[in-house]
Short mmCIF file of C-alpha atoms in Angstrom, two decimals:
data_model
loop_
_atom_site.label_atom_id
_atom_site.label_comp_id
_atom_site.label_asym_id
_atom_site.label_seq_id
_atom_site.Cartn_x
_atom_site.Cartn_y
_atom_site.Cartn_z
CA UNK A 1 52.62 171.93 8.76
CA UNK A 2 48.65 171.74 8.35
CA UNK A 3 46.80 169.24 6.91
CA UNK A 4 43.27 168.83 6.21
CA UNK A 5 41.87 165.50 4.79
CA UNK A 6 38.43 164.46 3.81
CA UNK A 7 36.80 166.96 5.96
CA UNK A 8 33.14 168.15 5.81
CA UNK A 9 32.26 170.93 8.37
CA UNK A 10 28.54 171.66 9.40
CA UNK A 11 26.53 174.86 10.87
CA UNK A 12 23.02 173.09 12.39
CA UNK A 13 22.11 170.69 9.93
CA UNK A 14 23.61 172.70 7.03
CA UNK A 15 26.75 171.57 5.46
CA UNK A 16 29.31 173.77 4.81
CA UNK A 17 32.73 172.19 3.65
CA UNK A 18 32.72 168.84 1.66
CA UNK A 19 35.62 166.51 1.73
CA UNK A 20 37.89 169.21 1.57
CA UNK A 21 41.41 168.46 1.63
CA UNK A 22 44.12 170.88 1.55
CA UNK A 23 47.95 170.53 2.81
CA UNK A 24 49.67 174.32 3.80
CA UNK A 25 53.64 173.77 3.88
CA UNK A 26 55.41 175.07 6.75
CA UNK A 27 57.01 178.34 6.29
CA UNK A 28 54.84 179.21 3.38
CA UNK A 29 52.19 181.49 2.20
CA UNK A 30 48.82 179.13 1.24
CA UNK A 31 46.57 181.69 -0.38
CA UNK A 32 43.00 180.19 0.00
CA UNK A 33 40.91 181.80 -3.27
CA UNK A 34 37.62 182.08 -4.44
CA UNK A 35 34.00 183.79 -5.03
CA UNK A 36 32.40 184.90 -1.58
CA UNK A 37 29.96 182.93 -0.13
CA UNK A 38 32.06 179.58 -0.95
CA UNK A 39 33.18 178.25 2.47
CA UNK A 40 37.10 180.39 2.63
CA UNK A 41 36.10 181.71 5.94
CA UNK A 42 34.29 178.39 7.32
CA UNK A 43 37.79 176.90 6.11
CA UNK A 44 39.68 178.93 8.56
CA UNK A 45 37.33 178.72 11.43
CA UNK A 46 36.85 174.99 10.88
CA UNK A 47 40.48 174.55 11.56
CA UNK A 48 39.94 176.51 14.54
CA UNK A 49 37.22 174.22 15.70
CA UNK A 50 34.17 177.09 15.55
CA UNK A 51 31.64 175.87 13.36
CA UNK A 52 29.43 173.48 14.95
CA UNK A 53 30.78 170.15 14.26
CA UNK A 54 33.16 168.67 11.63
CA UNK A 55 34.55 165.07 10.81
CA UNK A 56 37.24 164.28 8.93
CA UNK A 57 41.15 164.76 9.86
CA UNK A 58 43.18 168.19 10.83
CA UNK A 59 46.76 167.42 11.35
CA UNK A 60 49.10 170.21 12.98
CA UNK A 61 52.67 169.39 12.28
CA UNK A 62 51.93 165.72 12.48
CA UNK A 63 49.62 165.84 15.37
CA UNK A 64 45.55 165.09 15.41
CA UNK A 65 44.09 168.41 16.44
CA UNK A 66 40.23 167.82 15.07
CA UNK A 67 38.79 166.54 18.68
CA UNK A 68 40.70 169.39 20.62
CA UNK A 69 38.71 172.28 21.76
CA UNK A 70 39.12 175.98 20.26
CA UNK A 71 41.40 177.06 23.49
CA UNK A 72 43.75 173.98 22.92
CA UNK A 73 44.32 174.44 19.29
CA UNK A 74 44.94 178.45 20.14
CA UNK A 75 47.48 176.54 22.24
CA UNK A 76 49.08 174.29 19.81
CA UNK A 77 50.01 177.74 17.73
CA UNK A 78 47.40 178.60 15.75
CA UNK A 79 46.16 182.62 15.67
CA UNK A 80 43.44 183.92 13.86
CA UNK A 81 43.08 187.49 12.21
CA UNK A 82 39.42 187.64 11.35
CA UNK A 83 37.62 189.44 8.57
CA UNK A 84 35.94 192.55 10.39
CA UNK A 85 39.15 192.59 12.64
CA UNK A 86 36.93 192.33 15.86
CA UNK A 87 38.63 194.45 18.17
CA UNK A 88 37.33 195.16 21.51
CA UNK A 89 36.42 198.86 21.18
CA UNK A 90 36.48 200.22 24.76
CA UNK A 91 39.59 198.18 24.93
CA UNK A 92 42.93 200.23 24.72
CA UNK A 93 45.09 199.32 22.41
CA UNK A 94 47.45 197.72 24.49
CA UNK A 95 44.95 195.66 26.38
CA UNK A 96 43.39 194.69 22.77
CA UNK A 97 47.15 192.74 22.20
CA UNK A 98 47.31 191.52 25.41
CA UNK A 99 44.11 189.76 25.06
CA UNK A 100 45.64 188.08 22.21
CA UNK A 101 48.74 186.31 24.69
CA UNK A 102 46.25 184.31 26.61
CA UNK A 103 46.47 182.14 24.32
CA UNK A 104 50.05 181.54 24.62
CA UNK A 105 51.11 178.92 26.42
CA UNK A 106 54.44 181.11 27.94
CA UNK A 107 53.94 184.62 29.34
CA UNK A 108 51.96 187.42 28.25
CA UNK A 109 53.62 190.15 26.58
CA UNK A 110 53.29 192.81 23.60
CA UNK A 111 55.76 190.82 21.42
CA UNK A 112 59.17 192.22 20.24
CA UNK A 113 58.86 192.68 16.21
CA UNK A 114 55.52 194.77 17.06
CA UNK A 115 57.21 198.70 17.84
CA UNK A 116 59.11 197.86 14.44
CA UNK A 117 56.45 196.74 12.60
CA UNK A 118 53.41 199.11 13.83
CA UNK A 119 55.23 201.90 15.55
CA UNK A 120 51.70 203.96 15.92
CA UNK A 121 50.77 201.43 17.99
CA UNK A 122 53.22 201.78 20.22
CA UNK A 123 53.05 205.28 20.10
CA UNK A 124 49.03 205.15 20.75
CA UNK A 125 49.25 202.08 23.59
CA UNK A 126 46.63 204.41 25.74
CA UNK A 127 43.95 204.71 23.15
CA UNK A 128 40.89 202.88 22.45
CA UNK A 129 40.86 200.64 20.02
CA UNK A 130 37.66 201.52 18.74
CA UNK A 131 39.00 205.02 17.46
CA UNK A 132 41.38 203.20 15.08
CA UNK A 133 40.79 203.86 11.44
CA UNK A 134 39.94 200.51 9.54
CA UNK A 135 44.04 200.17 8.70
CA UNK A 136 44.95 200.96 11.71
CA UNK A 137 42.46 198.35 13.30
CA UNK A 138 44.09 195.48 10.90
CA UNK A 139 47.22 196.47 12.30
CA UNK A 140 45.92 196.02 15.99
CA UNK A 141 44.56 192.66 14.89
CA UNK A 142 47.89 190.87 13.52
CA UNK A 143 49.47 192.94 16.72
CA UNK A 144 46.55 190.70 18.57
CA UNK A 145 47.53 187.32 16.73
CA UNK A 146 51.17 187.78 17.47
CA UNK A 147 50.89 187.62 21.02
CA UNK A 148 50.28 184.36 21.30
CA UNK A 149 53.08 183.49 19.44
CA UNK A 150 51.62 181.26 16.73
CA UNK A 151 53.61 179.03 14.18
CA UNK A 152 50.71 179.17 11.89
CA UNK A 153 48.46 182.32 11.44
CA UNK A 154 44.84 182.15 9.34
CA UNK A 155 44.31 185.37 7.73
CA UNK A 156 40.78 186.30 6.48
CA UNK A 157 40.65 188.94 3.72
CA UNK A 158 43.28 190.77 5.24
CA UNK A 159 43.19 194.16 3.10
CA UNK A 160 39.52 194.11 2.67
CA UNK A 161 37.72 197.55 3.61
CA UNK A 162 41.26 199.45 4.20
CA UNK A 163 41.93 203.00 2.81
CA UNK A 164 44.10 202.53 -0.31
CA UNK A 165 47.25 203.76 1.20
CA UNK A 166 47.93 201.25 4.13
CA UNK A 167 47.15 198.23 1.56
CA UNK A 168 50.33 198.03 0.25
CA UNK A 169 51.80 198.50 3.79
CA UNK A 170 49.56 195.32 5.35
CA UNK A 171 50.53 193.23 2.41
CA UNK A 172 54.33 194.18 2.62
CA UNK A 173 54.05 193.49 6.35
CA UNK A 174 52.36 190.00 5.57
CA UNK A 175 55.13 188.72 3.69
CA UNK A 176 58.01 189.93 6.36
CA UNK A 177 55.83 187.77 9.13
CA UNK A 178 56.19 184.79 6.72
CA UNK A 179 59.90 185.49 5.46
CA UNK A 180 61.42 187.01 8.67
CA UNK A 181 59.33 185.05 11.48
CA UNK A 182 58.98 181.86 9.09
CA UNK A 183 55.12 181.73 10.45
CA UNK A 184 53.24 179.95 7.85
CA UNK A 185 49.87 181.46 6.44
CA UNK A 186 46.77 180.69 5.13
CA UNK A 187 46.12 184.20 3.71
CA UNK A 188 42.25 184.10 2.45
CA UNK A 189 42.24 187.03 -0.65
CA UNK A 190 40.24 188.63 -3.28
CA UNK A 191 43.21 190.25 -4.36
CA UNK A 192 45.06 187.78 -7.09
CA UNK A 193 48.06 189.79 -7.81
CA UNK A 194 48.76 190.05 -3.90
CA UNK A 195 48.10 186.07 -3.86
CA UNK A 196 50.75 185.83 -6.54
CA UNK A 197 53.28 188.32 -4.92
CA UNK A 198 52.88 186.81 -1.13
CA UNK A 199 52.11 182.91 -1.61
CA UNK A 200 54.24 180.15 -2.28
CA UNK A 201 51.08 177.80 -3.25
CA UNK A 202 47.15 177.85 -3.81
CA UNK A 203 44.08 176.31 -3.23
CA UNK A 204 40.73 177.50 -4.81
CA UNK A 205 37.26 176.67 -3.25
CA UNK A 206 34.41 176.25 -4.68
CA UNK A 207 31.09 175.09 -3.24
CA UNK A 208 32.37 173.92 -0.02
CA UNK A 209 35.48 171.94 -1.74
CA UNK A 210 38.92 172.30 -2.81
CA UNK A 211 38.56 172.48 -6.93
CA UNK A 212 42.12 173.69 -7.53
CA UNK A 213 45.37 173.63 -6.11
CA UNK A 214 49.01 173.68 -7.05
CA UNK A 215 52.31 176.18 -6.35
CA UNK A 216 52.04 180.18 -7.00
CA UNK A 217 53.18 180.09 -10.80
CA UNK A 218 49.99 177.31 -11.81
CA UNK A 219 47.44 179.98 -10.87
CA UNK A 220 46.19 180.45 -14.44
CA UNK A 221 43.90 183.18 -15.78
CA UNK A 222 41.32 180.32 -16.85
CA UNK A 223 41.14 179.26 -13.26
CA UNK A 224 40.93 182.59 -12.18
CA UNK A 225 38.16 183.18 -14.53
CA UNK A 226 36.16 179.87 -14.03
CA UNK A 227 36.02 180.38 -10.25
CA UNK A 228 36.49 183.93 -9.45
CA UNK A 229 34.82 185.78 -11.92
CA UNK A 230 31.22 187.38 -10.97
#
C-alpha cells in the first residue's frame, strides 16, 4: 500500500528523517513508535509532502507520489488526523467535515459511517467546533479525514490529551475504520498496549530512522525499553 525507501526529509538546512524506509500493508494497522522528539510526526507529514524538501522514494499502491504536491497526494487518498486536531474553531461542525471533502476527488459530502460512528456530531452539526471538548474535537477530526474518502489515513497520537473516558471509545473506533472500511493506518502512539491491540505490524524510530520493525507479536519489552523508555 505505502512504501517509503531510502528517504531523508529536511526542515531549512536541518535534517530530519535519515534513510528511512518503512513498508505499511494495505488493510493494516502500522503503528509508528517511539520517544518524542524522534521524527514520528515529520514521518507522517513527509509522506504528505509538508516538510520542506525530501529525496528518496514514496510509493502509493505502486505509484511514485514523492514529486506530487500536498493537494495531489490528498487526492491520491491519503487523509491526515493531526496531533492538536486543528479544527477551525469559528467553523461549525458541519462545515469543519466538509472542509475535509475538498480533498476528494468525487463530491463533497458528510460521509455515511459518520451518524453511526459519532452520533453527537450529528446531533451538534450547528455548533462551533471550537466548543468541542478535546474528545469530542478528535472525533470531529477523523469525521474531517473521512470526507475525503481516503484509502490510507496517518494518525498522529490519536488519544493524546483526551479525558480518560472517550479513550477507549477513539481506539475502539480506530480499529472498526481499519476492519470495517479496510482503510489502512499509520497510527503514531505512546500507548503500547493500544499499538498491540489495534496494529497488525510496527516500526520504531529512532533519531530520524527506522531502528525496528516486524509484525504486532515481535514488539518485545527490550525494544520497548531500549527506545521508549525516558
Amino acid at each position: 500500500m505505502l512504501s517509503l525507501t531510502h528517504v531523508d526529509s529536511f526542515y531549512g538546512r536541518s535534517q530530519a528523517l535519515h534513510d528511512m524506509n518503512v513498508t505499511a500493508p494495505k488493510g493494516e494497522i502500522l503503528a509508528v513508535l517511539g520517544r518524542n522528539g524522534v521524527g514520528k510526526t515529520t514521518l507522517l507529514r513527509t509522506i504528505l509532502g509538508l516538510t520542506d524538501r525530501s529525496e528518496g522514494t514514496i510509493s502509493l499502491d505502486g505509484d511514485e507520489i514523492s514529486s506530487m504536491p500536498t493537494h495531489d497526494r490528498a487526492r491520491s487518498g491519503i487523509a491526515y488526523v493531526p496531533q492538536g486536531r486543528m479544527i477551525i474553531p469559528d467553523f461549525t461542525i458541519r462545515d469543519n467535515i466538509l472542509m475535509g471533502g475538498f480533498a476528494s476527488s468525487g463530491p463533497r459530502g458528510i460521509p455515511e459511517i459518520v451518524p453511526d460512528l459519532f452520533p453527537y456530531l450529528m446531533d451538534n452539526l450547528d455548533r462551533p467546533g471550537g466548543v468541542l471538548s478535546g474528545g469530542q474535537q478528535q472525533q470531529l477530526a477523523i469525521a474531517r479525514a473521512l470526507a475525503c474518502a481516503p484509502s490510507l489515513l496517518l494518525m498522529d497520537e490519536p488519544t493524546e490529551g483526551i479525558q480518560p473516558n472517550i479513550v477507549e471509545q477513539i481506539e475502539d473506533i480506530i480499529i472498526r475504520l481499519n476492519r470495517d472500511l479496510g482503510l489502512t493506518i499509520l497510527l503514531v502512539e505512546q500507548n503500547v498496549p493500544f499499538a498491540r491491540r489495534a496494529a497488525s505490524s510496527f516500526v520504531m524510530v529512532e533519531h530520524g530512522t527506522a531502528v525496528e520493525a516486524g509484525r504486532i507479536h515481535a514488539l518485545t519489552e527490550d525494544m520497548v525499553a531500549r527506545h521508549m523508555a525516558i
